[in-house]
Structure formats: C-alpha cells, structure tokens
Coordinates of C-alpha atoms in Angstrom, one line a residue:
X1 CA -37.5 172.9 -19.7
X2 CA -34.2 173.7 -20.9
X3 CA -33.4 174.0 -24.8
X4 CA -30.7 171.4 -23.6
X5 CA -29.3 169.4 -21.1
X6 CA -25.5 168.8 -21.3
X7 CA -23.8 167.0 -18.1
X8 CA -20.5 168.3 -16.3
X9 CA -19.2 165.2 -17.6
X10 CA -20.8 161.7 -18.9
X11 CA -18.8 158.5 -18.4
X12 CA -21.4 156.7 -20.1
X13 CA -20.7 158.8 -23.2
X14 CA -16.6 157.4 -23.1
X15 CA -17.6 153.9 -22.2
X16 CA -20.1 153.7 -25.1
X17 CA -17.4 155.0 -27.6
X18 CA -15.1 152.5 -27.0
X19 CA -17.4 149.6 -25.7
X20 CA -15.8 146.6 -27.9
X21 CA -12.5 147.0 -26.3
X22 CA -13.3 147.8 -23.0
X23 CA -15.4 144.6 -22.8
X24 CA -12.9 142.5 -25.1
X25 CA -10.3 143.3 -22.5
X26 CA -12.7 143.1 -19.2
X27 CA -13.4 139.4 -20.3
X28 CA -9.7 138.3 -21.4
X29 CA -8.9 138.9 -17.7
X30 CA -11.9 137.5 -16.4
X31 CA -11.4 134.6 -18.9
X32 CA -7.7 134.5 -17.5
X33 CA -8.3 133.3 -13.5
X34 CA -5.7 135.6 -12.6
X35 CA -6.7 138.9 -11.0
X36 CA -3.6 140.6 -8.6
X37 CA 0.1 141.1 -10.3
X38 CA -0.3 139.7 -13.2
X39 CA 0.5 140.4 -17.1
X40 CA -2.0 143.0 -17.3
X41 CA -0.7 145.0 -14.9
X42 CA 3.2 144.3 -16.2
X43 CA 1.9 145.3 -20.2
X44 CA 0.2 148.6 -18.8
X45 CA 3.1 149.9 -16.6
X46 CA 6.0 149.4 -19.2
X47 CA 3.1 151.3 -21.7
X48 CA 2.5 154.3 -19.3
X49 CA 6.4 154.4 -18.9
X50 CA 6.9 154.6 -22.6
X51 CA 3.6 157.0 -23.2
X52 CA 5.5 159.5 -20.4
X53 CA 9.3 158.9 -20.9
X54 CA 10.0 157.2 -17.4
X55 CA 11.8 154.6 -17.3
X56 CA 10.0 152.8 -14.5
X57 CA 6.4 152.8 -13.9
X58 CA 4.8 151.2 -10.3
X59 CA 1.0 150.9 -10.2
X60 CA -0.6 151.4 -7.2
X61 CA -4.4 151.5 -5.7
X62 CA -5.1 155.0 -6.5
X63 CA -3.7 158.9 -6.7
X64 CA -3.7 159.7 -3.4
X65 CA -1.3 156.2 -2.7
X66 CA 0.6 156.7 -5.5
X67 CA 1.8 160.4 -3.9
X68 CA 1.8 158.7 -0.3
X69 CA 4.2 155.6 -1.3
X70 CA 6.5 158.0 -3.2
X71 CA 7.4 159.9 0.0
X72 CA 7.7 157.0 2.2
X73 CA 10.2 156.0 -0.3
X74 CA 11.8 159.9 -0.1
X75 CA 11.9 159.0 3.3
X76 CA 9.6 161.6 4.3
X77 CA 8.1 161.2 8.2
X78 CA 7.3 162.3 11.4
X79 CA 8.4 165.7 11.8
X80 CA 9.1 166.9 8.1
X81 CA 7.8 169.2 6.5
X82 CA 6.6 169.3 2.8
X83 CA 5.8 172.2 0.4
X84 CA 2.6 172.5 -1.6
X85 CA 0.0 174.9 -2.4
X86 CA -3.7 175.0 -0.8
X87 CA -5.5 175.2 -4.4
X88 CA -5.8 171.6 -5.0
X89 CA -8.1 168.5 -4.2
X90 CA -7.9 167.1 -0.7
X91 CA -6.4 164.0 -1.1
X92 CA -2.9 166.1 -2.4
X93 CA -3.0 167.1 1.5
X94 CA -4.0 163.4 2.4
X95 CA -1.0 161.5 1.4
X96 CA 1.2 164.1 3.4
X97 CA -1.2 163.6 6.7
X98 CA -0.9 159.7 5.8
X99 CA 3.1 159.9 6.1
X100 CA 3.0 161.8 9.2
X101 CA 4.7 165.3 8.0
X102 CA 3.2 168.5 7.8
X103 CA 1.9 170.5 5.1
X104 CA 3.2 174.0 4.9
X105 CA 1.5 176.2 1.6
X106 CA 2.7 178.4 -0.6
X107 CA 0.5 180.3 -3.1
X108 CA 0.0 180.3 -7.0
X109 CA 0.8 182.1 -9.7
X110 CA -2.9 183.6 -10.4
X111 CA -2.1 182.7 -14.2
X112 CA -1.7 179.3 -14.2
X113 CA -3.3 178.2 -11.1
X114 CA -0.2 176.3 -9.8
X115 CA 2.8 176.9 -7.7
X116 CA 4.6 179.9 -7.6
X117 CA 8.2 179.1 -7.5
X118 CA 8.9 182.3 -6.5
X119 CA 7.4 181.9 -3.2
X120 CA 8.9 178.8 -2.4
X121 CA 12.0 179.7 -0.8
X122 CA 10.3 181.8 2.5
X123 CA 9.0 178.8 3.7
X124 CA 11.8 176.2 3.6
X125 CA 13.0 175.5 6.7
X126 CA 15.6 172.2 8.3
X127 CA 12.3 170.4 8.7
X128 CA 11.6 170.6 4.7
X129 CA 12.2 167.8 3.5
X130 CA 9.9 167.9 -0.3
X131 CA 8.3 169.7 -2.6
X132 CA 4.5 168.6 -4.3
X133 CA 4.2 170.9 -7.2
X134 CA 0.3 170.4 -8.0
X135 CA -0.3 170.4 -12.1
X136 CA -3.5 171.7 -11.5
X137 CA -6.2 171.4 -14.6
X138 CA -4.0 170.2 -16.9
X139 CA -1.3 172.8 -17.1
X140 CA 2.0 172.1 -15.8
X141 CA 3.7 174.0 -13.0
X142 CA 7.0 175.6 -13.6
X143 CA 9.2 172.8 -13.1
X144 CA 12.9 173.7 -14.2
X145 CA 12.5 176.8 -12.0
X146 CA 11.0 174.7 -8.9
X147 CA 13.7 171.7 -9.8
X148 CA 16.4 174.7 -9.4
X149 CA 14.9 175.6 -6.1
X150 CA 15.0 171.8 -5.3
X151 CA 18.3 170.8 -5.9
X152 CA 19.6 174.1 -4.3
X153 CA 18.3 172.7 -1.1
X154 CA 18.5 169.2 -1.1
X155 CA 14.9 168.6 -1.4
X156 CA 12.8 166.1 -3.1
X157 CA 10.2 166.4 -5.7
X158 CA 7.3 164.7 -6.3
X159 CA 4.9 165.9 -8.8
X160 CA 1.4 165.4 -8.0
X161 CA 0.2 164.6 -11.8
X162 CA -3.3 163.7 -11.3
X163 CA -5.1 165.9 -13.7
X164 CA -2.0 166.4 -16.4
X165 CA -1.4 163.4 -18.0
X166 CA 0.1 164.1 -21.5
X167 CA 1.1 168.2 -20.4
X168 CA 4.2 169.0 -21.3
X169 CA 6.9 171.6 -20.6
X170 CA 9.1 171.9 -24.0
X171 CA 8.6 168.5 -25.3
X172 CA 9.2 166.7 -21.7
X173 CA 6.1 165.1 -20.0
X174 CA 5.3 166.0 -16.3
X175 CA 5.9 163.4 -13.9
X176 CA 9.5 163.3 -15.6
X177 CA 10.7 166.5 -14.3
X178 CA 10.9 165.2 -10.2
X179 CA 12.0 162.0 -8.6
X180 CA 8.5 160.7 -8.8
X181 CA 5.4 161.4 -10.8
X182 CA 2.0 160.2 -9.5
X183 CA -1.1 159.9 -11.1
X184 CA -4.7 159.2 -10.6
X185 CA -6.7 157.6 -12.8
X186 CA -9.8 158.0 -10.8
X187 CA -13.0 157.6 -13.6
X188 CA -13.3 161.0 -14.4
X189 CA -9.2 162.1 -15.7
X190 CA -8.2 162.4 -18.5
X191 CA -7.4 158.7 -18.6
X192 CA -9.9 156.8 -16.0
X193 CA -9.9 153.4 -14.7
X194 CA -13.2 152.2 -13.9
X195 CA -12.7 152.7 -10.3
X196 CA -9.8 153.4 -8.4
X197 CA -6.7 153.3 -9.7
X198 CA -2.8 155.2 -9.6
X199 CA 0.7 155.5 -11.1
X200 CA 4.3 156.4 -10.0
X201 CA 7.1 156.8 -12.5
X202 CA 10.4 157.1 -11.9
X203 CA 13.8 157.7 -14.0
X204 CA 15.6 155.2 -10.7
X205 CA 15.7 151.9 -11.0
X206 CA 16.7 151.1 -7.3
X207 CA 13.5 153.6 -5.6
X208 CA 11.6 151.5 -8.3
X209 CA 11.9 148.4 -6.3
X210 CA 11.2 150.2 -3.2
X211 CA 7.5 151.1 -4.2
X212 CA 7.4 147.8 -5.6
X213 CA 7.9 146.3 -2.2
X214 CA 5.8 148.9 -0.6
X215 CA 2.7 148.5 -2.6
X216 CA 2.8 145.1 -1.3
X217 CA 3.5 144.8 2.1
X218 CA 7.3 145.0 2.0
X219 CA 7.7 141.8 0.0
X220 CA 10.5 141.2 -2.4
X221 CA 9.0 137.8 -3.2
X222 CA 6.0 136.3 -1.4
X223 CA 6.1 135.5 2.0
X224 CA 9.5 137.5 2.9
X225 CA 9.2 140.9 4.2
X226 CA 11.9 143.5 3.3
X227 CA 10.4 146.1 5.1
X228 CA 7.6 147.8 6.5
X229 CA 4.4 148.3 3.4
X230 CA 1.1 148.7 2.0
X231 CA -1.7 146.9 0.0
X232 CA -1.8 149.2 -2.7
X233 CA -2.0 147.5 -5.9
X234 CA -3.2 148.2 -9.2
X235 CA -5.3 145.3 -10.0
X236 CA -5.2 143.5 -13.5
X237 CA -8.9 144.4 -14.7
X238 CA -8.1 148.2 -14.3
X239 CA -4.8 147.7 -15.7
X240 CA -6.3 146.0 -18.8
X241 CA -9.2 148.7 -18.8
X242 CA -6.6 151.7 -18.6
X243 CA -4.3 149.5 -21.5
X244 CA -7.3 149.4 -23.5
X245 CA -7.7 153.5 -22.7
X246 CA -4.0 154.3 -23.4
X247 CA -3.9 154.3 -27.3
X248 CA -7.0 157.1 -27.3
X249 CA -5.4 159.3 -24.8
X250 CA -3.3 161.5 -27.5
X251 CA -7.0 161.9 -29.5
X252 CA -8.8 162.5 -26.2
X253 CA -6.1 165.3 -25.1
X254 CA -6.4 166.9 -28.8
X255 CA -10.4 167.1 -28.4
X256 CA -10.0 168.7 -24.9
X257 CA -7.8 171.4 -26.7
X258 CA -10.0 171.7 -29.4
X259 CA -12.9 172.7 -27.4
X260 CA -11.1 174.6 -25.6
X261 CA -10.0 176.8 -28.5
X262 CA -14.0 176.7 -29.0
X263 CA -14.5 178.4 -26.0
X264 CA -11.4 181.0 -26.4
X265 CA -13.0 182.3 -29.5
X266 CA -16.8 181.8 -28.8
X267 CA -16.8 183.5 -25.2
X268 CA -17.2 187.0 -25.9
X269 CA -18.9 188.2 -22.6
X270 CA -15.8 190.3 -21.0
X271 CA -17.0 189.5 -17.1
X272 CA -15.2 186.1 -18.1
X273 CA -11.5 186.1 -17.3
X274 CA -10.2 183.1 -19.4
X275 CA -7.5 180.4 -18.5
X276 CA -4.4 181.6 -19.7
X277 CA -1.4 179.1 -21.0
X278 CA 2.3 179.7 -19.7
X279 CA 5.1 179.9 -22.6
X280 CA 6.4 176.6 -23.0
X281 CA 3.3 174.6 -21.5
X282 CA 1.2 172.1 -23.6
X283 CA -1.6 172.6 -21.9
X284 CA -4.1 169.1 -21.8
X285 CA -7.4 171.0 -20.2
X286 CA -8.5 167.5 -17.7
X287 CA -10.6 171.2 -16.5
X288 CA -11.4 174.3 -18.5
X289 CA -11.7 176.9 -15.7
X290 CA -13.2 180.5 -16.2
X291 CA -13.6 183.2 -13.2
X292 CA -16.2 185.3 -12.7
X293 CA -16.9 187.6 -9.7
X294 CA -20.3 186.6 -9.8
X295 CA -19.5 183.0 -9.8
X296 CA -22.5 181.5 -8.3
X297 CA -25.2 183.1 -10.1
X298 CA -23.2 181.9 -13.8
X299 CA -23.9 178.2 -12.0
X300 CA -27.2 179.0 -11.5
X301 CA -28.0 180.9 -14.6
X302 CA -25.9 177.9 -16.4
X303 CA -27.9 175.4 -14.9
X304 CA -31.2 177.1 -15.6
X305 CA -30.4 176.3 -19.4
X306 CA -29.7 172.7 -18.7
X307 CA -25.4 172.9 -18.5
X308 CA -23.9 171.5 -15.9
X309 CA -20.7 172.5 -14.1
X310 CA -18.2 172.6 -11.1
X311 CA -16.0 174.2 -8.8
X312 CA -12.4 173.0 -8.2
X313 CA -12.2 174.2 -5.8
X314 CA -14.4 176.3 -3.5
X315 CA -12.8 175.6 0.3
X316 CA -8.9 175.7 -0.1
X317 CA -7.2 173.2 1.9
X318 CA -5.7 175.5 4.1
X319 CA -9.3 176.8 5.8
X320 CA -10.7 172.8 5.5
X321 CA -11.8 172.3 9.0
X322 CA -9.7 168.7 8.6
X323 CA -6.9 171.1 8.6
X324 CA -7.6 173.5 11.3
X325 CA -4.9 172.3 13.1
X326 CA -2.3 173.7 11.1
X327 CA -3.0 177.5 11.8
X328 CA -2.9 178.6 8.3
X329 CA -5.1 181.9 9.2
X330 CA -7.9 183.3 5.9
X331 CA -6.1 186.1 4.6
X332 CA -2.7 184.0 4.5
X333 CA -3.2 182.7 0.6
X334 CA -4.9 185.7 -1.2
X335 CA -5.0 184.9 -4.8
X336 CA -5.7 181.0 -3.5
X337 CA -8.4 182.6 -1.7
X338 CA -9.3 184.9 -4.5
X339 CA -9.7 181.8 -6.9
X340 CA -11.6 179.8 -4.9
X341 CA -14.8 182.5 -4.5
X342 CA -14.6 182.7 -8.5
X343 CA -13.8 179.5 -10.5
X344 CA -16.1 177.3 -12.1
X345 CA -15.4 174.6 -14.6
X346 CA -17.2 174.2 -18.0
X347 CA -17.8 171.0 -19.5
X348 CA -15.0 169.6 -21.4
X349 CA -14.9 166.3 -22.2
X350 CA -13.7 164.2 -25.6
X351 CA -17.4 163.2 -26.4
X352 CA -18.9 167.0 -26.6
X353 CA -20.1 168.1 -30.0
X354 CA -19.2 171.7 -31.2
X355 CA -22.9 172.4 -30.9
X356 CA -23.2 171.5 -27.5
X357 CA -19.9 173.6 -26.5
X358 CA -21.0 176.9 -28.7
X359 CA -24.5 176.3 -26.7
X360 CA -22.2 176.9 -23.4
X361 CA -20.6 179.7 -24.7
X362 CA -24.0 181.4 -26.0
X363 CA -25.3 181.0 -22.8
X364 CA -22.4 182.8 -21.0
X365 CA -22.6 185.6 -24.0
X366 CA -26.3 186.3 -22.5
X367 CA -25.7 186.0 -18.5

C-alpha cells in the first residue's frame, strides 16, 4: 500500500470546508419557489462583474455556451473563420463547430502554454472573422499584443477564460481585455458550480442585451421573440452556490500560488522542466503543469506512491478524430505536439496540506 494516497483533486474536501454556506444558500432558494431568472442569479452576475471589472456579466448554462453565445452575438457563422490554438480542452473547438465557422490553429508560445501572437498574423485571411485566445492553466495569454493584432484587422476577441479566473495582466483581469470573456465554472475550476454552469462579461451595454436575449430564446420579455436563441441559463441554485463561492476565491487563488511556490523550491529533480510565469502575468495555477520526456512512467511511478494526476492535454485538437475534417496534418503544431507527449498536472488544489504537496515533490526527487 502506498505511504499515502492524495487525489488529483477532491471536491468533497471544498464542499466540506465551506458546508454551512453552501447549504444555507442551497435551501434559501429552495425555500424561495423560484428557480430560473431570478434574484440569485441578478446578485451573482453584478458580483462576478465587480470581482472582474466588467461592467456587464450574462450567465449562461455552462463554458462551452458561454464562448458559443458570444460569437453568435460577434456575428460569427457559416463560412468564418476563427483563430485559436489546438492546446486546449475540446469544448474551446466545440462552440466554434456549434456556430458553424471553422477553426483554423496557431501554436503557442512553449513558455506559457498559450497563444503565440506572433504567429497569428499567417493565418488571417477575409474569412477571419475572431480570435479565441485560450488562458490556458491559469496564466494569461498576451493580450495587448493579440488586442493590437485584433484591432489591426478588424477582428473580434473573445477570451476563452475558463481556467483563469482572477489572472491578471498588470493589474487588469482577463476576460476584460476582448469584447467578451467566458468562463466555466464547471465543478472542478477555480470557482465551481456544482454542475454546470458559465459566464460572459462584457464592457457593452447594447451586446449585453443581445446574450441576454440569446440565452433565452430571443426573448426581450416573455412570450416576444426578438430573434433567433438558446436555453442557456444559469439557474438560481448554481448562481446562489457560486455567490456563496465568490468571497473565497481571492484565498483559494493565494493557496494555489502558494503551493505552487512549494513545488518551485521543493522539486529538485532536473528531468522536471517547471511552468514558467510571463513578466506582467499574475499567474492563478487552476493547473500546475510540469514536463517530462518520460511523462508516462512519472504517472505511473506517481501513482505507485498513491498521488494522483493528469494530462491536459494528451490528443491536441487538431489530430481529434472529431476534427479530421479540417486537414490540420501531425507535424503542423510542433511545440503543441511537443507538449502534449510530456505534460502532466500535479495536484493543486486550496485544501492540500504542505505535507501532502512536499510528499509530491519527494516522490518526483526519487523517480
């Protein structure tokens, strides 16, 4: 048996820790009758708009909807094209398949995981019509150079926000940066809903009231139907869950980066290569990602001890056989290639005691 067994991550850990208000506010809306569009839901987006520095926030049934409403409303369709990058979770690819355009990659910067600005500019084409600059792990992508490239062209942005929520470039919050910022709070972020749930913010008060109407089937009051939309709504027990979540999110994000500073100075094993943190970036580690040319057998040897951990993400979107279709050939995104055969994510999570994260790192010491 192994000296220990620490989890990937522990939901039952977070829910434990804060168990008086998440049931105090499960039970008010309960208690309440009133379950769809309510006050919950009203309180929580005006205190994510605040937390971020947005001036509108529009919840929505998940991630992947939030980043599939905000093009419709960039007026992104059939035949348009819209830049991203091939080292990110599925569902970033999803919402541009759902809007009927067509995904066309770039590749990262091998530093910070994301988009690499510099690329962008091969690839745009009449058909562009957005960008989707993923913050991947909880660093933020180069936004002022990307928002340059942007406005050069005419193009939107939408920042796909779903594992940086609190990351910052200089003192500015991502999700600010574009025309639209969509998160997920999918159980597992850095702030989680207890099932689905997602987020757009905006600095426009008139493409505010277009989501609005397009979470909810193109109403602009019940029964009369502006335009063509979606049942995508937040519901009022996440809301008041996530409200109830909101307040510990600055702690949470300062006990990610304080285990991750455990790891910086505890991993002493030079196979490792380490995540590195841009100038300028406020880093909120949802993931703390190591490489290691012998990726698979770290896994192993980690789970032989009794640690568990991931890989975000091992197939890049661009060889998905969902995505076949495109044509993107292996070879085409080397260093998104390159990270997929070597990444694997540690634990790091609020609730992990120092002992449990040096354990990690003295088990990566001996591999």
């Amino acid at each position: 048996m192994p000296e220990k067994e620490i989890p990937f991550g522990d939901l039952k850990r977070r829910y434990r820790a804060i168990k008086e208000n998440i049931d105090a506010a499960l039970f008010r809306v309960l208690d309440s009758g009133w379950y769809i569009l309510g006050k919950e839901l009203e309180f929580f987006e005006q205190q994510f708009a605040n937390y971020v520095g947005a001036r509108h926030a529009i919840g929505v049934g998940s991630g992947t909807e939030a980043l599939h409403l905000a093009l419709v409303a960039a007026g992104v369709g059939p035949g348009d094209e819209v830049i991203t990058v091939a080292n990110t979770a599925v569902p970033t690819l999803s919402a541009i398949s759902f809007a009927q355009a067509r995904p066309v990659f770039v590749d990262i910067d091998v530093d910070s995981y994301c988009m690499d600005p510099a690329k962008i500019e091969a690839v745009i084409r009449p058909e562009t019509k957005a960008i989707i600059p993923v913050h991947l792990y909880g660093h933020a992508c180069d936004m002022p150079d990307i928002m340059d490239i942007a406005d050069a062209h005419g193009l939107k942005v939408i920042e796909d926000c779903a594992q940086a929520h609190g990351s910052k470039i200089s003192d500015t919050m991502v999700g600010t940066f574009g025309q639209y910022g969509c998160f997920s709070f999918y159980p597992s972020k850095n702030l989680g809903a207890f099932g689905d749930a997602g987020m757009i913010v905006t600095n426009d008060a008139a493409e505010a009231d277009k989501l609005i109407k397009l979470r909810n089937y193109g109403q602009s009051k019940r029964y009369y139907h502006d335009c063509l939309g979606y049942n995508s709504r937040l519901d009022e027990i996440q809301a008041a869950l996530l409200s109830a979540q909101l307040t510990c999110l600055p702690q949470w994000t300062k006990r990610r980066q304080d285990i991750a500073q455990l790891y910086y100075k505890n991993i002493k094993n030079k196979q490792f290569y380490l995540p590195r943190v841009s100038d300028g970036v406020e880093h909120v580690y949802h993931l703390f990602v190591v490489r290691h040319r012998q990726r698979d057998d770290v896994r192993a040897f980690l789970a032989e001890h009794g640690i568990g951990s991931q890989i975000h993400y091992p197939v890049p979107c661009h060889l998905q056989q969902a995505y076949e279709f495109l044509g993107v050939q292996e070879g085409a995104l080397p260093l998104t290639e390159a990270c997929a055969a070597t990444v694997l994510s540690l634990p790091n999570y609020p609730e992990l005691t120092d002992e449990e994260v040096l354990y990690v790192c003295d088990v990566l010491n001996n591999f």
